[in-house]
Coordinates of C-alpha atoms in Angstrom, one line a residue:
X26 CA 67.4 -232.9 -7.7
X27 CA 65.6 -236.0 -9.6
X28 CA 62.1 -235.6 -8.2
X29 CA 63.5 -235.4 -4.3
X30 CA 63.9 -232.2 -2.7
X31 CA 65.0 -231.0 0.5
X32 CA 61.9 -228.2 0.9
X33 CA 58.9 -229.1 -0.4
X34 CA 55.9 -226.3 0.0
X35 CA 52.6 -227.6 2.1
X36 CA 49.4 -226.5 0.6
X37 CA 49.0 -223.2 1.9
X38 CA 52.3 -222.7 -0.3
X39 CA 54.6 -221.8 3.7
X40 CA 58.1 -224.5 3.3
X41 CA 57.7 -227.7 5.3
X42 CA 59.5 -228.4 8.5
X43 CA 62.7 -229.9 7.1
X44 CA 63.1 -233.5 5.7
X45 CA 67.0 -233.5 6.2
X46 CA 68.7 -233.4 9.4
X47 CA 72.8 -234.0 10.1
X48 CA 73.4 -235.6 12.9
X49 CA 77.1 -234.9 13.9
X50 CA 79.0 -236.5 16.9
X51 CA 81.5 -234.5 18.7
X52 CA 83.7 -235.1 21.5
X53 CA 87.2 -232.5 22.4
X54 CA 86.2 -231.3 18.6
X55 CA 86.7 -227.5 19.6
X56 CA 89.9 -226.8 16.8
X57 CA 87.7 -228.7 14.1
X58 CA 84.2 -228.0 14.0
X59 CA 84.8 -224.5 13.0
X60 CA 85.6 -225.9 9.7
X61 CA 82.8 -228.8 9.4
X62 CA 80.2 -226.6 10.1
X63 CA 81.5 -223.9 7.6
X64 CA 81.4 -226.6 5.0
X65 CA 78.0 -227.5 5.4
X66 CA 77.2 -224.2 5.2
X67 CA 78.7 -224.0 1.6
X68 CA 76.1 -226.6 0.2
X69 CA 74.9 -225.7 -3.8
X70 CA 73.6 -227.9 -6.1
X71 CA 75.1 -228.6 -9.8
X72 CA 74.3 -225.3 -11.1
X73 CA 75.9 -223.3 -7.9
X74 CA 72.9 -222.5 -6.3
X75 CA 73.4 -222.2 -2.9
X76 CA 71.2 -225.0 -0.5
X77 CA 72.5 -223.8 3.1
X78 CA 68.7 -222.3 3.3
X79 CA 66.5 -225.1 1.5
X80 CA 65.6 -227.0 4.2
X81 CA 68.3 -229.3 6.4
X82 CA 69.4 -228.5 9.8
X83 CA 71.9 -229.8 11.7
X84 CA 72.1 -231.5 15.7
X85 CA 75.2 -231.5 17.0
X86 CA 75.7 -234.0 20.1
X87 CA 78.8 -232.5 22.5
X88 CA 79.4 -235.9 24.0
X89 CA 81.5 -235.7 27.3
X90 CA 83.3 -233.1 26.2
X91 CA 86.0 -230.9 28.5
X92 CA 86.9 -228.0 25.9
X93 CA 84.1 -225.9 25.2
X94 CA 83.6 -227.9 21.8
X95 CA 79.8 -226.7 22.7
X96 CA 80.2 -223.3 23.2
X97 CA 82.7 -223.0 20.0
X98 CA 79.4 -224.4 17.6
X99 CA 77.0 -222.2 19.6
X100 CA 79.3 -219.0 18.8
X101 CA 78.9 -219.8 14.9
X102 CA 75.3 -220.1 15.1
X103 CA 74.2 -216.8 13.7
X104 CA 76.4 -217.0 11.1
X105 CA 75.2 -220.1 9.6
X106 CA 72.4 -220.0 7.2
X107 CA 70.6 -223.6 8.1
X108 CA 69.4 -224.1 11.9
X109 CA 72.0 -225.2 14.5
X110 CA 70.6 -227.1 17.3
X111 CA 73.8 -228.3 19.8
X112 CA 73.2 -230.6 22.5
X113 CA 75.4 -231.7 25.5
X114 CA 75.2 -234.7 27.1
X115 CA 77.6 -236.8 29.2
X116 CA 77.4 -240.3 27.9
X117 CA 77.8 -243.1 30.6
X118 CA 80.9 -245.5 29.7
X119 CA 78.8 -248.0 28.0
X120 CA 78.1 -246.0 25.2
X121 CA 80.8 -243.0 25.5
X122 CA 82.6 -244.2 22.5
X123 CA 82.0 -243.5 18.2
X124 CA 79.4 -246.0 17.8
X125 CA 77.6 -244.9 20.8
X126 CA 78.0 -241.3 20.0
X127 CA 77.1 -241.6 16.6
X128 CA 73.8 -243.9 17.5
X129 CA 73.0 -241.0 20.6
X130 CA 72.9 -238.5 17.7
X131 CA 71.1 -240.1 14.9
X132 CA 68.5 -241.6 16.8
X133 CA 68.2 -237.7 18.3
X134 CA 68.0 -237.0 14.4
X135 CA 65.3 -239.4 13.4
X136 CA 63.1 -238.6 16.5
X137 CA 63.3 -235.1 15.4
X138 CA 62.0 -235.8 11.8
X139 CA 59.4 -238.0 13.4
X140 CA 58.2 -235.1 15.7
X141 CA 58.3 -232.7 12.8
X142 CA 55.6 -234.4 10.6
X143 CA 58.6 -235.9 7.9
X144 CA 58.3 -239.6 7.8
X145 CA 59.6 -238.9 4.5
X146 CA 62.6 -237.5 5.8
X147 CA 66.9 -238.2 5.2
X148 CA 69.2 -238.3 7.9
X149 CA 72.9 -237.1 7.3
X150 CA 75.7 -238.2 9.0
X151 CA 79.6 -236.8 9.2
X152 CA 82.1 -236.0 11.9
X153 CA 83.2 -233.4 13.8
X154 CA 86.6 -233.0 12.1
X155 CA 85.5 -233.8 8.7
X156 CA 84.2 -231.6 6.1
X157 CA 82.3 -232.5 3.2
X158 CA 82.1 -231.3 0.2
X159 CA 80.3 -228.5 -1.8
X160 CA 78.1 -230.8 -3.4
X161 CA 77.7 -233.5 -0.7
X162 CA 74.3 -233.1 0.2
X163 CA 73.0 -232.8 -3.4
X164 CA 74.6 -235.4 -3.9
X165 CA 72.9 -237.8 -1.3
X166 CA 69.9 -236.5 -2.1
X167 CA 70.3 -237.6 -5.3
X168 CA 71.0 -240.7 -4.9
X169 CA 67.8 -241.6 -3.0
X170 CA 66.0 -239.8 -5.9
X171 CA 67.5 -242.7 -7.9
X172 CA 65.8 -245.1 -5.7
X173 CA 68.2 -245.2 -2.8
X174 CA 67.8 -246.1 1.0
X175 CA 71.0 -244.9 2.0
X176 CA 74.3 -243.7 0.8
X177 CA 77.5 -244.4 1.6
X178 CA 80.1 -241.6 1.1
X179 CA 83.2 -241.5 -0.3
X180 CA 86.2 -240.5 1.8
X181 CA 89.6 -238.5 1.4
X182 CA 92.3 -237.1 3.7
X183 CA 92.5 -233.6 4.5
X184 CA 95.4 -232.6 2.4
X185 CA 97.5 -230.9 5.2
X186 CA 97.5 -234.0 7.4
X187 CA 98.3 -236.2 4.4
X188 CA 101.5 -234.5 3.7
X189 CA 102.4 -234.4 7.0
X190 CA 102.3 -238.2 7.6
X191 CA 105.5 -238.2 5.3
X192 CA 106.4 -239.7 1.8
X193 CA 106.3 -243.6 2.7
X194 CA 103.2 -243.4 4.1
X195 CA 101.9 -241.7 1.3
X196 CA 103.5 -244.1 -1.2
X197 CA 101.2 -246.5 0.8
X198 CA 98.2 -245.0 0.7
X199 CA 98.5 -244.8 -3.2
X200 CA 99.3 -247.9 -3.6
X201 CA 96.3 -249.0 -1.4
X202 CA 93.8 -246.9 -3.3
X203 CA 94.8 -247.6 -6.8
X204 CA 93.9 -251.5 -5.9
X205 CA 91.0 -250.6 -4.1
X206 CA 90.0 -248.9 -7.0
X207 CA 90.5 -251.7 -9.8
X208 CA 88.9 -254.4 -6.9
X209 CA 85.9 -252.2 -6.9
X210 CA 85.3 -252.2 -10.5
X211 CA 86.0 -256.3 -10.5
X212 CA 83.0 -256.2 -8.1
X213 CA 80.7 -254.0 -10.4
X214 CA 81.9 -256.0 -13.4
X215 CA 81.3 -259.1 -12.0
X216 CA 78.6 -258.6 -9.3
X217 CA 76.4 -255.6 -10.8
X218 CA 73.9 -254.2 -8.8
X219 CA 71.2 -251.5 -10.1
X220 CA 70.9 -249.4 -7.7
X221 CA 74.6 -249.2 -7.2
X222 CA 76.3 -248.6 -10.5
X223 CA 79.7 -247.8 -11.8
X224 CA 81.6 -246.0 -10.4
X225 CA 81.5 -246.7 -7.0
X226 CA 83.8 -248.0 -4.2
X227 CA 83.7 -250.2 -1.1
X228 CA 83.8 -247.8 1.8
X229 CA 81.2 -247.4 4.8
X230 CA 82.6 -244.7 7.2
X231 CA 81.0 -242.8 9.7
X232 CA 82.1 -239.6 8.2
X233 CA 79.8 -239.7 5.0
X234 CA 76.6 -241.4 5.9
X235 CA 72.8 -241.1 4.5
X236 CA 70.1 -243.3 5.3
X237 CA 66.0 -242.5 5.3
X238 CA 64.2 -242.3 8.1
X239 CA 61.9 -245.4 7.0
X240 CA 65.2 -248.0 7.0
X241 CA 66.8 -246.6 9.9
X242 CA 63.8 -247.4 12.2
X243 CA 63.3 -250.9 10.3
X244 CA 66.4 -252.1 11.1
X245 CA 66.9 -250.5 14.6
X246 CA 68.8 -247.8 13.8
X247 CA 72.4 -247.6 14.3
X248 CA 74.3 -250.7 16.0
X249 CA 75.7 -249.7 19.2
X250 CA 78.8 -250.8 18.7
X251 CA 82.4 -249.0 20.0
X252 CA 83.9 -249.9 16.9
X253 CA 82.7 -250.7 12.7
X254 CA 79.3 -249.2 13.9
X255 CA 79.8 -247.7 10.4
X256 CA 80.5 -251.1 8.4
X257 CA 78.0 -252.8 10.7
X258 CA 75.2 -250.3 9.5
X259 CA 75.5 -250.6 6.2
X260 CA 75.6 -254.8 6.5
X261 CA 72.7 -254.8 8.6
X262 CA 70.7 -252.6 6.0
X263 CA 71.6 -254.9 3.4
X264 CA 70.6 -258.0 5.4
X265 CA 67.2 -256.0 5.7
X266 CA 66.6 -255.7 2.0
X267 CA 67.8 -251.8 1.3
X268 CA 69.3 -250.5 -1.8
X269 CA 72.8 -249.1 -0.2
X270 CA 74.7 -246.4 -3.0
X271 CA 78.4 -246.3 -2.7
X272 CA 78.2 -242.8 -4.0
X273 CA 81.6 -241.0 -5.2
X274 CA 80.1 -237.5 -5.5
X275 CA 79.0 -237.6 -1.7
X276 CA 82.6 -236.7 -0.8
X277 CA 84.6 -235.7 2.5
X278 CA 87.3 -234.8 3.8
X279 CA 88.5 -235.9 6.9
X280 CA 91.8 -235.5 9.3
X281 CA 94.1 -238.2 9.6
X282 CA 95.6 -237.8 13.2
X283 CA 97.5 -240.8 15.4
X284 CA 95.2 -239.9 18.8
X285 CA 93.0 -242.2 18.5
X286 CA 89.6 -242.2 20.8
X287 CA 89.2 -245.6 20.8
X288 CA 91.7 -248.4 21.0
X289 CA 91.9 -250.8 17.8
X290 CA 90.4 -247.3 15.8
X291 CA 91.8 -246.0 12.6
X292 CA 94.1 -243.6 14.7
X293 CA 95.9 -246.9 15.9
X294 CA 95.6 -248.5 12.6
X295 CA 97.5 -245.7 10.9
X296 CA 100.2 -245.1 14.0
X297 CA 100.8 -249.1 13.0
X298 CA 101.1 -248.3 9.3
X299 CA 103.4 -245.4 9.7
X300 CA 105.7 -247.7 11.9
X301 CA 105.8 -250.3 9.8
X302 CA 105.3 -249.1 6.3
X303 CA 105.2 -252.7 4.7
X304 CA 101.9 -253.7 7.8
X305 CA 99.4 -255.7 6.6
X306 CA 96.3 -254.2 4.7
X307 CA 92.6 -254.4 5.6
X308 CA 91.5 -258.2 6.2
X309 CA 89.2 -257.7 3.0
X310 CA 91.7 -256.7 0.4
X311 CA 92.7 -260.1 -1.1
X312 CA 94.8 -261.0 -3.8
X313 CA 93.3 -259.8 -7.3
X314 CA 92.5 -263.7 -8.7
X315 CA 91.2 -264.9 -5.7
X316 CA 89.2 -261.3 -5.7
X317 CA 87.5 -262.2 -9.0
X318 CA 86.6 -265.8 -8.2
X319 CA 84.6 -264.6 -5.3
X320 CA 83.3 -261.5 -7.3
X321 CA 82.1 -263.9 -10.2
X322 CA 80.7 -266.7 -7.6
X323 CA 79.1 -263.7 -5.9
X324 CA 77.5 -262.5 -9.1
X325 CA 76.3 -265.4 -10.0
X326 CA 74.4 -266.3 -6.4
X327 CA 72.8 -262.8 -6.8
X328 CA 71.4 -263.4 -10.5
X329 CA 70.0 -266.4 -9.2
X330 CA 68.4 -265.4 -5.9
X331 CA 67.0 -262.5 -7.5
X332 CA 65.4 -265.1 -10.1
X333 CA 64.6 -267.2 -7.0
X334 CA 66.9 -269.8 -8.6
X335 CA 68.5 -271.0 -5.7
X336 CA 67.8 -274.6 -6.1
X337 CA 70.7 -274.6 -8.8
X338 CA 73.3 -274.2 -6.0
X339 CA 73.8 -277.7 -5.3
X340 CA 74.6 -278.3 -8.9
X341 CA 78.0 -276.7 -8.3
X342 CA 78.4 -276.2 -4.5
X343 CA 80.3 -279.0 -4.0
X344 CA 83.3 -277.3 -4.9
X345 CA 83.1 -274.8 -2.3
X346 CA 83.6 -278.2 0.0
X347 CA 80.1 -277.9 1.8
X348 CA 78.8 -280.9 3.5
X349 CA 76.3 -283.2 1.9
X350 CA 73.0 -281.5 1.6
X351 CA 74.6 -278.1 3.0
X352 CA 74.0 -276.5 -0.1
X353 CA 70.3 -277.3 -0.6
X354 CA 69.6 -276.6 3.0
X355 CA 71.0 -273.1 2.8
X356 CA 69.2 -272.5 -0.2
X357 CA 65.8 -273.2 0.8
X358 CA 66.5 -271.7 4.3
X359 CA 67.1 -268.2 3.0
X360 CA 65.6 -267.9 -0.5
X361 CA 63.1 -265.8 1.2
X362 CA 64.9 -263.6 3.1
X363 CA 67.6 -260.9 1.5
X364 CA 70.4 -261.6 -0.4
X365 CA 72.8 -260.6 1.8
X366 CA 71.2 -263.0 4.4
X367 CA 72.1 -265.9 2.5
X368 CA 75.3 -264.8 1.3
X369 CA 76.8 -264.3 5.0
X370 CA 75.4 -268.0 6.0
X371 CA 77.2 -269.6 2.8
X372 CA 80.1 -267.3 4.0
X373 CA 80.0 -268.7 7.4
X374 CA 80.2 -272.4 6.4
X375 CA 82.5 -272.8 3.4
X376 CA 86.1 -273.0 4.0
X377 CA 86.9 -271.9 0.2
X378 CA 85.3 -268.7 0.6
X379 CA 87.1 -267.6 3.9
X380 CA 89.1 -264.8 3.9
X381 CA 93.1 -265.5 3.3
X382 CA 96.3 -263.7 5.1
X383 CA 96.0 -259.9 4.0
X384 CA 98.3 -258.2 1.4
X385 CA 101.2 -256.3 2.0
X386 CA 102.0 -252.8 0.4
X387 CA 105.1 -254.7 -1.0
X388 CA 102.7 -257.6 -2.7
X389 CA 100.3 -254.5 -4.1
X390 CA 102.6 -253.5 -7.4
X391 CA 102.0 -257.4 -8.4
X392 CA 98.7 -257.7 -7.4
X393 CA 97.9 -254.1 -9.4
X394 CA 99.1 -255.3 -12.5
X395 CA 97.0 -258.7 -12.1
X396 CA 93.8 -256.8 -11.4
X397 CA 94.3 -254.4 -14.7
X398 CA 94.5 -257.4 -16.7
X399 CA 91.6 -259.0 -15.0
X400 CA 89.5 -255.6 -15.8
X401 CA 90.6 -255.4 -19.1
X402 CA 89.5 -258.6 -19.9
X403 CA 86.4 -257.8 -17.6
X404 CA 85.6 -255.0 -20.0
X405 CA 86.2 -256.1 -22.9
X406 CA 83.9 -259.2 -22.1
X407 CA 81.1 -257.1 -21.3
X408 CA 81.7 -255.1 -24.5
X409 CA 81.3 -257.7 -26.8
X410 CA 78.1 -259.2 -24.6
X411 CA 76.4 -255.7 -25.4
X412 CA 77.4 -255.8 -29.0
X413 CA 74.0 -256.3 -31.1
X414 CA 76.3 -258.4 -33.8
X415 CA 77.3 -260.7 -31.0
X416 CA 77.9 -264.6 -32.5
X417 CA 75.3 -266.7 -31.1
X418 CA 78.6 -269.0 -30.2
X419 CA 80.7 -266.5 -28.6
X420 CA 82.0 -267.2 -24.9
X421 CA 79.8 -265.9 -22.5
X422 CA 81.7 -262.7 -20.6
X423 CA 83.4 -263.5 -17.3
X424 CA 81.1 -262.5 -14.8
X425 CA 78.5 -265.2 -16.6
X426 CA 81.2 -268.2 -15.6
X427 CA 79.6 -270.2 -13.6
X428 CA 81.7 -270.4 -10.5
X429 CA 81.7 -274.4 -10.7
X430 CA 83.7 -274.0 -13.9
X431 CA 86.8 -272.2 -11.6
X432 CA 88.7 -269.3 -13.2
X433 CA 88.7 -267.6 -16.9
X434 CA 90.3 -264.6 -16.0
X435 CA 93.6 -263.5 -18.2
X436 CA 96.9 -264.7 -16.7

């Protein structure tokens, strides 16, 4: 596992107390968590070799719960082969929601790593009626090998639930993914980040979570927030410096059901979308032109901040219609702090950069055929840019544009 492993031996040769703990929220879970704990229990590395003994453990918090989702884990403990701790707790209505939940457990997770002597320790996060893959925790522990501080899963729909949402709805969800797809290599084309290479993808759910010990405490741990705790996690540990992996081999599966336990949740996003199969997308997924401007401009800010070169920005930042000085002030103001600090400020005052109407599913087959010429192009920019022949005179690739300059994607 890249240098990182889950169970490393003290001196006198015994196994440490366990550097990897999976914290799992679970509320009225009892027909699912059968089947998330039996996945974790099926955890093997590349070669097959089984990890449900190489030391993890798992906390299960049974928040407010009123049908014996508790006793149902507790009955499956013996047959597990990592340690099961399960904890009930009634949760007062401040934070008896996911975000709350999910903060209640982790920060249960991280105190037990601290009392166990592993500063150096991971903690995991999914949910009750997910179930992640075979290779999910070798997987996030690979990716902090690489130099990681937390990962970001990706996440599917359990294949039972997915047919049963009908064949519109699934039309949709292709539809949606096969853009998502092409606007998250746009992003890596444009906007490379080391630590985060190809192939990756733009998701930050609850369900698939990994973060060390050290950059959960630095940044407070988890937002207590009743909804986007997930989102909000991963953006505050990028405004705090942290390398975040949007892994695609740290997989889960998770149901895709209508009740929803919060209002505004996905449950009520997808009771929307299957009642109106042309609803608008997420607010993010913008159309693929306007995609790559931001995705080159992006780019471009992060090559220079990195270079603490942000004194250039005034040279073009007029055109994203900043007031006089704006530009200069921002860029001295956060050249300091993480680049993610700066870019949300420069988000938050120009008007060029804020984010549009949504698409529609019916606007996606246009915008899909757009964004496969733009990463065509996008490739074959970056193909000639690593060619050793390369003319002195050629065009700089696309994601070198300087964002001043507008637009050179193929039309």
């Amino acid at each position: 596992m890249s240098g990182w492993s889950a169970d490393l031996p003290d001196r006198a040769g015994q196994p440490r107390a366990a550097a990897v703990v999976v914290a799992i929220p679970a509320r009225d879970e009892r027909d699912h968590v059968a089947g998330c704990l039996a996945a974790l229990a099926r955890q093997r590395d590349p070669a097959g070799r089984p990890l449900g003994d190489s030391g993890f453990e798992v906390i299960l918090l049974a928040n407010n719960c009123a049908d014996g989702t508790a006793a149902a884990a507790r009955a499956l403990a013996d047959a597990l082969p990592y340690p099961l701790m399960v904890r009930e707790v009634e949760l007062p209505p401040s934070g008896a929601h996911a975000g709350g939940a999910r903060k209640a457990v982790m920060d249960l997770a991280a105190g037990t790593l601290e009392a166990r002597g592993r500063p150096d320790g991971l903690i995991l996060t999914t949910d009750a009626d997910s179930r992640v893959s075979s290779t999910w925790l070798n997987a996030n522990l690979e990716a902090i090998a690489a130099g990681a501080d937390a990962v970001a899963g990706y996440i599917d729909p359990d294949p039972d639930d997915y047919l049963a949402l009908g064949p519109i709805f699934g039309r949709r969800g292709r539809l949606e993914d096969r853009y998502i797809r092409l606007v998250a290599e746009i992003d890596a084309l444009c906007d490379p980040r080391p630590h985060d290479p190809w192939p990756n993808h733009r998701v930050a759910s609850g369900a698939s979570l990994g973060v060390t010990l050290e950059a959960y405490r630095s940044i407070g741990g988890l937002p207590l927030l009743p909804l986007g705790e997930d989102a909000a996690f991963i953006h505050a540990l990028e405004r705090g410096g942290f390398r975040v992996r949007h892994s695609m081999q740290a997989s889960v599966t998770t149901s895709c059901r209508f009740d929803s336990r919060a209002r505004g949740g996905a449950g009520d996003t997808m009771r929307i979308r299957h009642a109106d199969s042309d609803a608008p997308c997420d607010d993010d997924i913008e159309p693929a032109r306007r995609t790559l401007r931001r995705a080159i401009l992006k780019g471009r800010l992060r090559r220079l901040h990195a270079a603490d070169g942000l004194a250039e920005v005034p040279n073009w930042a007029g055109r994203l219609r900043l007031g006089e000085g704006e530009a200069e002030r921002l860029a001295t103001a956060h050249a300091n702090h993480a680049f993610a600090v700066f870019w949300d400020a420069l988000l938050a005052v120009s008007p060029t950069l804020t984010t549009q109407r949504p698409l529609r599913p019916s606007e996606l087959p246009r915008e899909i055929a757009s964004a496969q010429r733009i990463v065509h192009a996008l490739r074959c920019s970056a193909l000639r840019a690593n060619s050793p022949a390369r003319p002195a005179d050629r065009p700089a690739p696309a994601a070198e544009t300087e964002p001043a300059t507008g637009l050179t994607s193929p039309r």
